[in-house]
PDB file of C-alpha atoms in Angstrom:
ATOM      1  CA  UNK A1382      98.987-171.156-140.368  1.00 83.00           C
ATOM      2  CA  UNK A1383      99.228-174.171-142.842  1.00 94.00           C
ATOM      3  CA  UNK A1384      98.930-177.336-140.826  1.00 95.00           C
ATOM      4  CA  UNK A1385      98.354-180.002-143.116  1.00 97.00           C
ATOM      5  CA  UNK A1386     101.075-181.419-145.788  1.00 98.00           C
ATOM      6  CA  UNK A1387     100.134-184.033-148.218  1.00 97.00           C
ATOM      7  CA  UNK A1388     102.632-186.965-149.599  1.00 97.00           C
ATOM      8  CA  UNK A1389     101.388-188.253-152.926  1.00 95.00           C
ATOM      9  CA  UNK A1390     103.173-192.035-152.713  1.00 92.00           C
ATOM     10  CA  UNK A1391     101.227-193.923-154.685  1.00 88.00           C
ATOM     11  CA  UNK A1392     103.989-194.569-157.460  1.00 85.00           C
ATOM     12  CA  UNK A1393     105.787-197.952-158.381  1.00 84.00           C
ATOM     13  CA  UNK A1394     109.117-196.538-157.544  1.00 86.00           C
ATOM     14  CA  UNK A1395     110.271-198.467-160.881  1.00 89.00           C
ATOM     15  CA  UNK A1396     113.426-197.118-161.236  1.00 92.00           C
ATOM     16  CA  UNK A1397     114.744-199.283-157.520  1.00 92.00           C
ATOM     17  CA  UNK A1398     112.718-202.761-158.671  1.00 91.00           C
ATOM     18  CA  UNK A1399     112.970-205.125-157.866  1.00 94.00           C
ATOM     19  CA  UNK A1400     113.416-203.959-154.246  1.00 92.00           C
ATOM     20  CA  UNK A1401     110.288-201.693-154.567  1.00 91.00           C
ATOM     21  CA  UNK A1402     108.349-204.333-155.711  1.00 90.00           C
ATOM     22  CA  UNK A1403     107.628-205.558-151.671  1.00 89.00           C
ATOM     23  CA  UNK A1404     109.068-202.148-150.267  1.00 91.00           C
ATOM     24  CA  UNK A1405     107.519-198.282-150.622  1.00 93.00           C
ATOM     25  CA  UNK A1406     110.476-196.566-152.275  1.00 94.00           C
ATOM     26  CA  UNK A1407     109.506-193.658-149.604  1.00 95.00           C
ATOM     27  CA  UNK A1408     110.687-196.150-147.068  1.00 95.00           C
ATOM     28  CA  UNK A1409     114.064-197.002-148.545  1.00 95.00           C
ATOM     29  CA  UNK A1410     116.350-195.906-146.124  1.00 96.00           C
ATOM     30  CA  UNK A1411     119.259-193.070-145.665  1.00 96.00           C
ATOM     31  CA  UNK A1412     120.999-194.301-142.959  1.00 94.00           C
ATOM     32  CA  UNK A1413     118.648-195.708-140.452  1.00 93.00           C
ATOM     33  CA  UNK A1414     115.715-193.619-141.150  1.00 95.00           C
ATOM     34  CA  UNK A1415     113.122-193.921-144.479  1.00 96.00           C
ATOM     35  CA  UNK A1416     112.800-191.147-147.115  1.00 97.00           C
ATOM     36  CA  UNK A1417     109.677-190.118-145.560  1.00 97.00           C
ATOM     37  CA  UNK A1418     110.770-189.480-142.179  1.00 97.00           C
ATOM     38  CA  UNK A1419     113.270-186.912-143.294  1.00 97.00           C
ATOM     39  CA  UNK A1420     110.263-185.322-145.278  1.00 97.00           C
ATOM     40  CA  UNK A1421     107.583-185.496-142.068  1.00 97.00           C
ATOM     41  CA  UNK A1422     110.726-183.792-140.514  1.00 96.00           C
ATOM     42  CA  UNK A1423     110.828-181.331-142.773  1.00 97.00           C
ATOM     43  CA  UNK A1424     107.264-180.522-142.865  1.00 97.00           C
ATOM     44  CA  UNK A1425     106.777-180.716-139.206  1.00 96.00           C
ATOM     45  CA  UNK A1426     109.954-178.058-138.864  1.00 96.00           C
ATOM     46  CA  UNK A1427     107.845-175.078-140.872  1.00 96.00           C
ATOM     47  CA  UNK A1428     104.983-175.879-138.843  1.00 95.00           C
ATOM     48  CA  UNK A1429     102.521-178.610-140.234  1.00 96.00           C
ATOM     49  CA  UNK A1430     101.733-181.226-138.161  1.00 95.00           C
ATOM     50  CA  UNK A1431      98.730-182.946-140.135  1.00 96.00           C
ATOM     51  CA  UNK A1432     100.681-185.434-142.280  1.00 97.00           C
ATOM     52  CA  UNK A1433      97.933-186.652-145.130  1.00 96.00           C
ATOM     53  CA  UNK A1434      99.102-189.362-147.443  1.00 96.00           C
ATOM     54  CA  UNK A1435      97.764-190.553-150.676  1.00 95.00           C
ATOM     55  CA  UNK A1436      98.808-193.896-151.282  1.00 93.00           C
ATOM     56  CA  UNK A1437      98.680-197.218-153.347  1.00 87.00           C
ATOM     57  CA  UNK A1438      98.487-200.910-153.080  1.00 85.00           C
ATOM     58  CA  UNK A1439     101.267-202.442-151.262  1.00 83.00           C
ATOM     59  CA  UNK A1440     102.271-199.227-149.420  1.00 89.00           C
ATOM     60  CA  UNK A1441     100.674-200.657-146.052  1.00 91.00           C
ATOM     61  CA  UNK A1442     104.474-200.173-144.398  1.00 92.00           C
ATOM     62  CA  UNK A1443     103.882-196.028-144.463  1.00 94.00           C
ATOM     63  CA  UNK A1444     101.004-196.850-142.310  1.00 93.00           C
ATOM     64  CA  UNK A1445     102.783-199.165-140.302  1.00 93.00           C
ATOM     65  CA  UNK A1446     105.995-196.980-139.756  1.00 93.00           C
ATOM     66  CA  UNK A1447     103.592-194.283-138.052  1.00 93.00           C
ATOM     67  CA  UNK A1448     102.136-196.842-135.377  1.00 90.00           C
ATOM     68  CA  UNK A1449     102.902-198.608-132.259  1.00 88.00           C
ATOM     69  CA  UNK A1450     104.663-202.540-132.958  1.00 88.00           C
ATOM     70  CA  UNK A1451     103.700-203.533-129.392  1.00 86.00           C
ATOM     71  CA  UNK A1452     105.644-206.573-129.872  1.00 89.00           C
ATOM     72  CA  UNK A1453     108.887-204.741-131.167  1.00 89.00           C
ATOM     73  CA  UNK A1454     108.669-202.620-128.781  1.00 87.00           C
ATOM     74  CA  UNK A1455     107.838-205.033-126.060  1.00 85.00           C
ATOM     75  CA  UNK A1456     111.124-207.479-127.191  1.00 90.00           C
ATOM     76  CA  UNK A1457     113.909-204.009-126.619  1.00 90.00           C
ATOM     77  CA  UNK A1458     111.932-201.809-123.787  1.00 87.00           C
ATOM     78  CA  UNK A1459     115.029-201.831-121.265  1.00 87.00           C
ATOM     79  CA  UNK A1460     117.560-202.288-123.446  1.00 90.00           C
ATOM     80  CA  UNK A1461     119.954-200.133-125.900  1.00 89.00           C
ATOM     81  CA  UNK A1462     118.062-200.276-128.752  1.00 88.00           C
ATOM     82  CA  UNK A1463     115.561-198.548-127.321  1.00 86.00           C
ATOM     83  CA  UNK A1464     115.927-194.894-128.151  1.00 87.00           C
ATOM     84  CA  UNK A1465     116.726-196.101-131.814  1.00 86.00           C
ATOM     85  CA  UNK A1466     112.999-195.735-131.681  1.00 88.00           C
ATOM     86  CA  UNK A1467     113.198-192.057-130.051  1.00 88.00           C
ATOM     87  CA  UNK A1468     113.062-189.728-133.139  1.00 89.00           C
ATOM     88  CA  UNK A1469     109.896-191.427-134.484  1.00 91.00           C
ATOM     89  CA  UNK A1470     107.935-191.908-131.355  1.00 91.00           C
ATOM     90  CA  UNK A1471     108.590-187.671-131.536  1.00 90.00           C
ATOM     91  CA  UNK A1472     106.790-187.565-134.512  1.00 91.00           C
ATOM     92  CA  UNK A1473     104.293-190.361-133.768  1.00 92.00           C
ATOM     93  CA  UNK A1474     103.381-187.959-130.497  1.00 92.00           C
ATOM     94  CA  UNK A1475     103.958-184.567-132.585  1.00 94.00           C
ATOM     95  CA  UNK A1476     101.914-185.301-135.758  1.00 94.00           C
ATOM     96  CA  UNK A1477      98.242-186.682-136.996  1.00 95.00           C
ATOM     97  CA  UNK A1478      98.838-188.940-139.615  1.00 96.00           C
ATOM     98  CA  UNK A1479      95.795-189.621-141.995  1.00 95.00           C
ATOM     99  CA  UNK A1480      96.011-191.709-145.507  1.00 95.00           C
ATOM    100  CA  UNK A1481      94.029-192.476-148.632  1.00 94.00           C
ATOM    101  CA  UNK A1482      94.357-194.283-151.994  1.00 91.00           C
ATOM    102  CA  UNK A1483      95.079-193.337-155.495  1.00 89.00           C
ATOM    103  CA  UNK A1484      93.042-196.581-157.392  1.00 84.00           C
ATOM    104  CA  UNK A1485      94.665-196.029-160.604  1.00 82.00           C
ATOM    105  CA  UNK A1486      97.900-194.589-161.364  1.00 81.00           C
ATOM    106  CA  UNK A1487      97.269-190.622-163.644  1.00 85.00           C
ATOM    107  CA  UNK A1488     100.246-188.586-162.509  1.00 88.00           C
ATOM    108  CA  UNK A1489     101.270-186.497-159.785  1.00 93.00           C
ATOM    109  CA  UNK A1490      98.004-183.670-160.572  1.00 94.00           C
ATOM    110  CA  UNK A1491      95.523-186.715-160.056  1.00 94.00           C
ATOM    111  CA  UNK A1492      97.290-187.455-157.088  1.00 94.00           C
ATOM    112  CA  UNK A1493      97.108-184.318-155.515  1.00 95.00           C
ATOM    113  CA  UNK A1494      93.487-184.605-156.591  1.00 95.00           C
ATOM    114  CA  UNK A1495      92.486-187.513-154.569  1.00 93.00           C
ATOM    115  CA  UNK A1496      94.201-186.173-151.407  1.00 94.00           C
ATOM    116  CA  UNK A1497      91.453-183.134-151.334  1.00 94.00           C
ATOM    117  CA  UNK A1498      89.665-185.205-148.676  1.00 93.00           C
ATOM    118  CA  UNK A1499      92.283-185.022-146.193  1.00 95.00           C
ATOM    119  CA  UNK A1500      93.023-181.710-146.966  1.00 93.00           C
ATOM    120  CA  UNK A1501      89.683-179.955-147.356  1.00 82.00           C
ATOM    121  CA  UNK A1502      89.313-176.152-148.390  1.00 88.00           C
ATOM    122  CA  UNK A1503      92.930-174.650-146.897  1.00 93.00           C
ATOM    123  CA  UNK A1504      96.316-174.036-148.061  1.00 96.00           C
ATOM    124  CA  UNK A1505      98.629-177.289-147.678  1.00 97.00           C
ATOM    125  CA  UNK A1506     102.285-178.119-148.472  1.00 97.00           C
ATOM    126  CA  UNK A1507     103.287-180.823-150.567  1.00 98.00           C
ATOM    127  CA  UNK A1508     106.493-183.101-150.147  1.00 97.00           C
ATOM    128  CA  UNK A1509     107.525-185.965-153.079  1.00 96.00           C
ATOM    129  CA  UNK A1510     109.458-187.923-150.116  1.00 95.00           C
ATOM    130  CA  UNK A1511     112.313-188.876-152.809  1.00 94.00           C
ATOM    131  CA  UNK A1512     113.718-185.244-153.404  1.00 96.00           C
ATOM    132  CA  UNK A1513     115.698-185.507-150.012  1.00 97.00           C
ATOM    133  CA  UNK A1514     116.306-182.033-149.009  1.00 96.00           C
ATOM    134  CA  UNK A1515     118.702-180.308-146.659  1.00 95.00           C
ATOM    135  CA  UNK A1516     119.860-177.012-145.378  1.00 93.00           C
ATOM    136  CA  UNK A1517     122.898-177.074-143.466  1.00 89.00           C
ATOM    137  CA  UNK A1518     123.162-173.384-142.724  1.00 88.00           C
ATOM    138  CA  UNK A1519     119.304-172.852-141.608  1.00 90.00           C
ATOM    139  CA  UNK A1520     115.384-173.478-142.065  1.00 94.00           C
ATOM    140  CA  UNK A1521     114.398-176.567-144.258  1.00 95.00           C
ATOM    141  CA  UNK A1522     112.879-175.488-148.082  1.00 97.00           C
ATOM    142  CA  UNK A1523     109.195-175.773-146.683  1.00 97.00           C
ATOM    143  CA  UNK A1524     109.619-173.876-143.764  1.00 97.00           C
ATOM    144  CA  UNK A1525     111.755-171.458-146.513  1.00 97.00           C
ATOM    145  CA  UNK A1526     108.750-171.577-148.158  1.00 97.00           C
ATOM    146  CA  UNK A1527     106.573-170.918-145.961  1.00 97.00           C
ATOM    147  CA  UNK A1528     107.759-167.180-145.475  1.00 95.00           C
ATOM    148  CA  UNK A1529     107.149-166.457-149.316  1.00 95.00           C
ATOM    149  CA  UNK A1530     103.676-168.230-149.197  1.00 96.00           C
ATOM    150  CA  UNK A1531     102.818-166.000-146.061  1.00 95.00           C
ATOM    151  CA  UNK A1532     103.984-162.721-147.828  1.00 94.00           C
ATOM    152  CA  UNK A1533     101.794-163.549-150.931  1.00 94.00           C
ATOM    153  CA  UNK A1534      99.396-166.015-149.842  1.00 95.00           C
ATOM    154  CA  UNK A1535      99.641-167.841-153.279  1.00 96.00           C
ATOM    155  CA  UNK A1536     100.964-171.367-154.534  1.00 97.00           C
ATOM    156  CA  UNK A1537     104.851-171.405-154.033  1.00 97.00           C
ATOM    157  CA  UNK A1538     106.656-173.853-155.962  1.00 97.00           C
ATOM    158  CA  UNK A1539     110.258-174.842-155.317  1.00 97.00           C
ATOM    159  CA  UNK A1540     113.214-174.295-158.271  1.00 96.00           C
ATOM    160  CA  UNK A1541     116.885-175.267-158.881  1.00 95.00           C
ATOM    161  CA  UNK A1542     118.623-174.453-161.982  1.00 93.00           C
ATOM    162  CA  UNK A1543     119.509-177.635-163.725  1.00 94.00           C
ATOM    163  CA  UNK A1544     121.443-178.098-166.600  1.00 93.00           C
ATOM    164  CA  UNK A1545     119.939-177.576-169.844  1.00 90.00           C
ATOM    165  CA  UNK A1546     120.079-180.780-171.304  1.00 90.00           C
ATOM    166  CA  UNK A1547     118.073-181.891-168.509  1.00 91.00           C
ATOM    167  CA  UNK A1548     115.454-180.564-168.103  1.00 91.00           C
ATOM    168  CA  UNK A1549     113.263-182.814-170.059  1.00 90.00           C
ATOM    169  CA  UNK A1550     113.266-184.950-166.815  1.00 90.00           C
ATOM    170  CA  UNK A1551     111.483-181.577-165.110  1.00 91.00           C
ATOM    171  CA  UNK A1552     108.762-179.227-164.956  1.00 90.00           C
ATOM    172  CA  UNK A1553     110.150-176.130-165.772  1.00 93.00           C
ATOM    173  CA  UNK A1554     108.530-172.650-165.466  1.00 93.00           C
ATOM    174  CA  UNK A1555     109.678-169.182-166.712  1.00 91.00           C
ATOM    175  CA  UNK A1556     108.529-165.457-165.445  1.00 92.00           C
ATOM    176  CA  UNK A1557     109.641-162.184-163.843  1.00 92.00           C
ATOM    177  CA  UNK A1558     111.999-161.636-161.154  1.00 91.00           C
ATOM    178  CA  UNK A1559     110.729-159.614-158.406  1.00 90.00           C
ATOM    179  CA  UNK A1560     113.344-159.991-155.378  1.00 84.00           C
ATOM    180  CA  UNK A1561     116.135-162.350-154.540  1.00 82.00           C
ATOM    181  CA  UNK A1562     115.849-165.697-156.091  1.00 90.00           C
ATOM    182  CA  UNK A1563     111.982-165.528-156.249  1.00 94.00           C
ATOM    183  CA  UNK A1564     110.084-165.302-159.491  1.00 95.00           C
ATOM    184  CA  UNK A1565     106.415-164.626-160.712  1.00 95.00           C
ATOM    185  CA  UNK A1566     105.437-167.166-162.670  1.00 95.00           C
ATOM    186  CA  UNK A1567     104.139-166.690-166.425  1.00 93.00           C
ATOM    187  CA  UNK A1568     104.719-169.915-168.073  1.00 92.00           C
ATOM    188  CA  UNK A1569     105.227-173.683-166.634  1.00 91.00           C
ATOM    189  CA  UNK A1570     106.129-176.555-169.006  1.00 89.00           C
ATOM    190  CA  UNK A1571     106.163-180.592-168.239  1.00 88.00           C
ATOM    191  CA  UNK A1572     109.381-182.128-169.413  1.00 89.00           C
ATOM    192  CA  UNK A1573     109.986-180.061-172.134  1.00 90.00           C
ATOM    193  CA  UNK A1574     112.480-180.919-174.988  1.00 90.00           C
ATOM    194  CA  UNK A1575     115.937-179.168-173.946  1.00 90.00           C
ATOM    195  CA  UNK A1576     115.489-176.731-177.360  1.00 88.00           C
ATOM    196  CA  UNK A1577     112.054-175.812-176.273  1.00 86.00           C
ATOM    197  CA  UNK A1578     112.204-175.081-172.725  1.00 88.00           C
ATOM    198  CA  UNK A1579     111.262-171.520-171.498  1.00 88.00           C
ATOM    199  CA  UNK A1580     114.398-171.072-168.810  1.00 91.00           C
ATOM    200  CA  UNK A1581     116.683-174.038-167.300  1.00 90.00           C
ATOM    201  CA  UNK A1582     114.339-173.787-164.030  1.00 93.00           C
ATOM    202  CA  UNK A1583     113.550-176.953-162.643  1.00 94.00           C
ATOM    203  CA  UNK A1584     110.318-178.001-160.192  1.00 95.00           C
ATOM    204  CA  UNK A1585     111.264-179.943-157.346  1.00 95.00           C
ATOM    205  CA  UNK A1586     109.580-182.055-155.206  1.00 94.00           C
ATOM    206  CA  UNK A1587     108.236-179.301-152.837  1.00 96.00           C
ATOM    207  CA  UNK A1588     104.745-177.271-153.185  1.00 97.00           C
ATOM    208  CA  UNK A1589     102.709-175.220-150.876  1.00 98.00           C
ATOM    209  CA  UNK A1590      99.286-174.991-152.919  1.00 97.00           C
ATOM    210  CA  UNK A1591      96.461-172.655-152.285  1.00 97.00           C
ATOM    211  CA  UNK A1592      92.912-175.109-152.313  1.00 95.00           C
ATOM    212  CA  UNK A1593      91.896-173.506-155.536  1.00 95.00           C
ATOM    213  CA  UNK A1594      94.150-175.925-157.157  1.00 96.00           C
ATOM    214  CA  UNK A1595      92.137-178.733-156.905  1.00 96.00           C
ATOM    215  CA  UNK A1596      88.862-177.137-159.134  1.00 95.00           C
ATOM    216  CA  UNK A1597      91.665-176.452-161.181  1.00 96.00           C
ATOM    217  CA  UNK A1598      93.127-180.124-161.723  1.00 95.00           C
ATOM    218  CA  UNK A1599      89.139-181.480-161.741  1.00 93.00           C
ATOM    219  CA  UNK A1600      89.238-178.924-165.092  1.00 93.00           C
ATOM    220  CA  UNK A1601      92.556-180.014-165.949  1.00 92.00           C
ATOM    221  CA  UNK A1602      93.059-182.649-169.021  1.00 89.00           C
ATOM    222  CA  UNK A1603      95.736-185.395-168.975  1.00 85.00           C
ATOM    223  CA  UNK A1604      98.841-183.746-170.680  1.00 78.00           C
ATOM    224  CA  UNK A1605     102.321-185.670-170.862  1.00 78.00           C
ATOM    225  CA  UNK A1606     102.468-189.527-170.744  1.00 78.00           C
ATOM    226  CA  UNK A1607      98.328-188.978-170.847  1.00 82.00           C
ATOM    227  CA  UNK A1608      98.599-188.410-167.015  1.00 85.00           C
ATOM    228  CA  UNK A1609      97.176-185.315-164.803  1.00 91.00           C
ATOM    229  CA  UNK A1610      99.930-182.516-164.275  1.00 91.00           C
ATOM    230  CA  UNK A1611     100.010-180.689-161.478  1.00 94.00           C
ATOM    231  CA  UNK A1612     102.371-178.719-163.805  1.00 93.00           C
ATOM    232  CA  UNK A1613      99.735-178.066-166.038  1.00 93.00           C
ATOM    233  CA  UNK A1614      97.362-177.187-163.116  1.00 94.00           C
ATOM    234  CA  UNK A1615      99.785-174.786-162.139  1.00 95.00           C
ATOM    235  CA  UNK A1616     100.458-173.130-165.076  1.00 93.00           C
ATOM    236  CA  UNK A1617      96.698-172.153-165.258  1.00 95.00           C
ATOM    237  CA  UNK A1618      96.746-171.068-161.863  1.00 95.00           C
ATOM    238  CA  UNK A1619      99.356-168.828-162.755  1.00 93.00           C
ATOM    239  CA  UNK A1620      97.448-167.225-165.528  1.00 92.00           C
ATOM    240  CA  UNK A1621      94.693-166.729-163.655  1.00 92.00           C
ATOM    241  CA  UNK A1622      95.733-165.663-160.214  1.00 90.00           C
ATOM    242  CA  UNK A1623      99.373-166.049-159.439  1.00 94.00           C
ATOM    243  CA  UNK A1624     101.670-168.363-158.329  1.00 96.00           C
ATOM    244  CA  UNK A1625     105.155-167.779-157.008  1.00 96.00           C
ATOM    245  CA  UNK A1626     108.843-170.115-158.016  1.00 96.00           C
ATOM    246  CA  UNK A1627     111.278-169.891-154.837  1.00 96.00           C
ATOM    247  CA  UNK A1628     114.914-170.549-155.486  1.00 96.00           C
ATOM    248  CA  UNK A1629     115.498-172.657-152.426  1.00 96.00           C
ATOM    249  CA  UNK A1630     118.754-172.524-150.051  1.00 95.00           C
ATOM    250  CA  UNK A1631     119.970-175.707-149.451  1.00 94.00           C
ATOM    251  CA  UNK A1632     120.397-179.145-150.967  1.00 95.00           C
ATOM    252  CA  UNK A1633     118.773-181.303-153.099  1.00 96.00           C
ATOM    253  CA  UNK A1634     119.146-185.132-153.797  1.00 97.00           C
ATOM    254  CA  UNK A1635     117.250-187.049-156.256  1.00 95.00           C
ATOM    255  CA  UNK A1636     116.700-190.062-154.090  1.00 96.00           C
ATOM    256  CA  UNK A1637     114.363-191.471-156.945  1.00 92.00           C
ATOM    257  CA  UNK A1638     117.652-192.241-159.151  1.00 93.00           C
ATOM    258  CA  UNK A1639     120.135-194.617-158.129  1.00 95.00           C
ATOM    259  CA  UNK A1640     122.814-191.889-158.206  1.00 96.00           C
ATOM    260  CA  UNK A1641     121.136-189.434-156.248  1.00 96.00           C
ATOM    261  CA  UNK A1642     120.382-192.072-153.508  1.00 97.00           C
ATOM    262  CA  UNK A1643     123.866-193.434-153.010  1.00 97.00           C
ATOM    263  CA  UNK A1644     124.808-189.732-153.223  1.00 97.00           C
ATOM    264  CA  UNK A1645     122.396-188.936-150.100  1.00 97.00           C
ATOM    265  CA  UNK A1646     123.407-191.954-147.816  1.00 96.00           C
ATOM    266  CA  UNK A1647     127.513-190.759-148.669  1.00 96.00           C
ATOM    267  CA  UNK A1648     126.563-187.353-147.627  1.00 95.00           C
ATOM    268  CA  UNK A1649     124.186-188.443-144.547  1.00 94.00           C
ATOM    269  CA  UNK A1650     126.857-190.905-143.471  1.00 94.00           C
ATOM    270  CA  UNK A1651     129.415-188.450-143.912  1.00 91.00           C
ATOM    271  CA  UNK A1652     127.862-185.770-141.807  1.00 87.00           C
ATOM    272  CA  UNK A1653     126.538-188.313-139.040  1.00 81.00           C
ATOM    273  CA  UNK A1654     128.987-191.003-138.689  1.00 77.00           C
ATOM    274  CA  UNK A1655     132.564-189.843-139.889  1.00 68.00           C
ATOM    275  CA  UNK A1656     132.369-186.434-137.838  1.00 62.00           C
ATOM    276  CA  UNK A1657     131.796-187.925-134.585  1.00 56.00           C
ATOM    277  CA  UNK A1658     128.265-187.448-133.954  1.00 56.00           C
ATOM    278  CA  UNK A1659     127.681-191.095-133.676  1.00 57.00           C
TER     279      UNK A1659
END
């Protein structure tokens, strides 16, 4: 029903320079594979298999990762390293992969923004390829998400409760519980401060938006840091339609902190390498 998902990678990835200053940070690897490929995974697992990118200067390597290297694959055809190259030729033959640029750097709502070209006037999901996410005991969070979104056919955003003290680092919405772990949304705020906040529910990097959302962020004025919010967006949506938070099963890892990404390869490793699957 929703086919396309959109990956807003534009950003510096500041917080890993000075690696990301030649390298995407949606390409630093868990394991063997990049960020992104565990979020086209995830994407193409609850059934979207148009994979629209909005993207920045230097970022040429998300491109590349999604194409044929004739010559790579020329030099190991034949030999063992070959179907190290299986799980992305999968995706290369299951998905359309389509890109665009963000000129200037104005948040995550003006990113969304300039991705309505690829998108055009239907629902679409939304990944931020550094919240690494995992569900050992069933469906991924989009394709979780996807059953709430197809129930209510509004914008879903995923929550986690975080502790108070940091939220400041989140967009964090309040509202009414109406079934089990999913709420109706009456209030979002961006980062506020911990003594302001209305709950200690945290956005994550996940979305499925409706395509009213982006007359909304064209109305929408630059909020925190002076940058577009798709928090802010959202929070109007709310008011004036509805939009829905979904407490996601599963696991989260903040693979934009240093922490959280040496906490995801330990974990990946963990479950790939030390229990005998490889």
């Amino acid at each position: 029903m929703i086919q396309t998902c959109l990956f807003p990678a534009a950003g510096y990835g500041t917080r890993f320079l000075p690696a990301t200053k030649s390298i995407p940070k949606e390409m630093l690897p868990i394991l063997t594979k990049p960020l992104v490929h565990y979020g086209v995974d995830e994407a193409l697992e609850a059934g979207m298999n148009n994979m629209a990118f909005v993207t920045g200067r230097g970022k040429r390597a998300l491109e590349d990762y999604f194409d044929i290297s004739y010559e790579l694959e020329h030099q190991i055809s034949g030999t063992s390293k070959e179907p190290l190259l299986k799980e992305v030729r999968e995706l290369m033959s299951s998905c359309t992969f389509s890109f665009t640029r963000q000129n200037e750097m104005r948040g995550l709502g003006h990113a969304i923004l300039m991705g309505e070209t690829l998108v055009r006037n239907e629902a679409f999901g939304v990944v931020l390829a550094d919240d690494l996410c995992i569900n050992e005991e069933g469906e991924g969070v989009l394709a979780q998400m996807m059953k709430v979104y197809e129930r209510y056919r509004c914008s879903v955003v995923a929550v986690m409760q975080v502790p108070k003290e940091q939220v400041k680092s989140y967009g964090v919405v309040s509202g009414r519980s109406i079934d089990d772990g999913l709420i109706m949304v009456d209030d979002m705020v961006e980062k506020p401060d911990p003594k302001e906040a209305p709950s200690d529910l945290a956005i994550i990097g996940r979305y499925i938006l409706t395509p009213d959302i982006f007359d909304i962020l064209e109305r929408t004025k630059p909020g925190k840091n002076n940058e577009i919010q798709i928090t802010d967006a959202l929070r109007t949506q709310a008011k004036e339609g509805m939009v829905m938070a979904y407490k996601f099963k599963g696991r989260r890892f903040d693979c934009g902190s240093i922490e959280g990404y040496i906490e995801a390869t330990n974990f990946f490793y963990k479950k790939e390498y030390k229990n005998g699957k490889k």
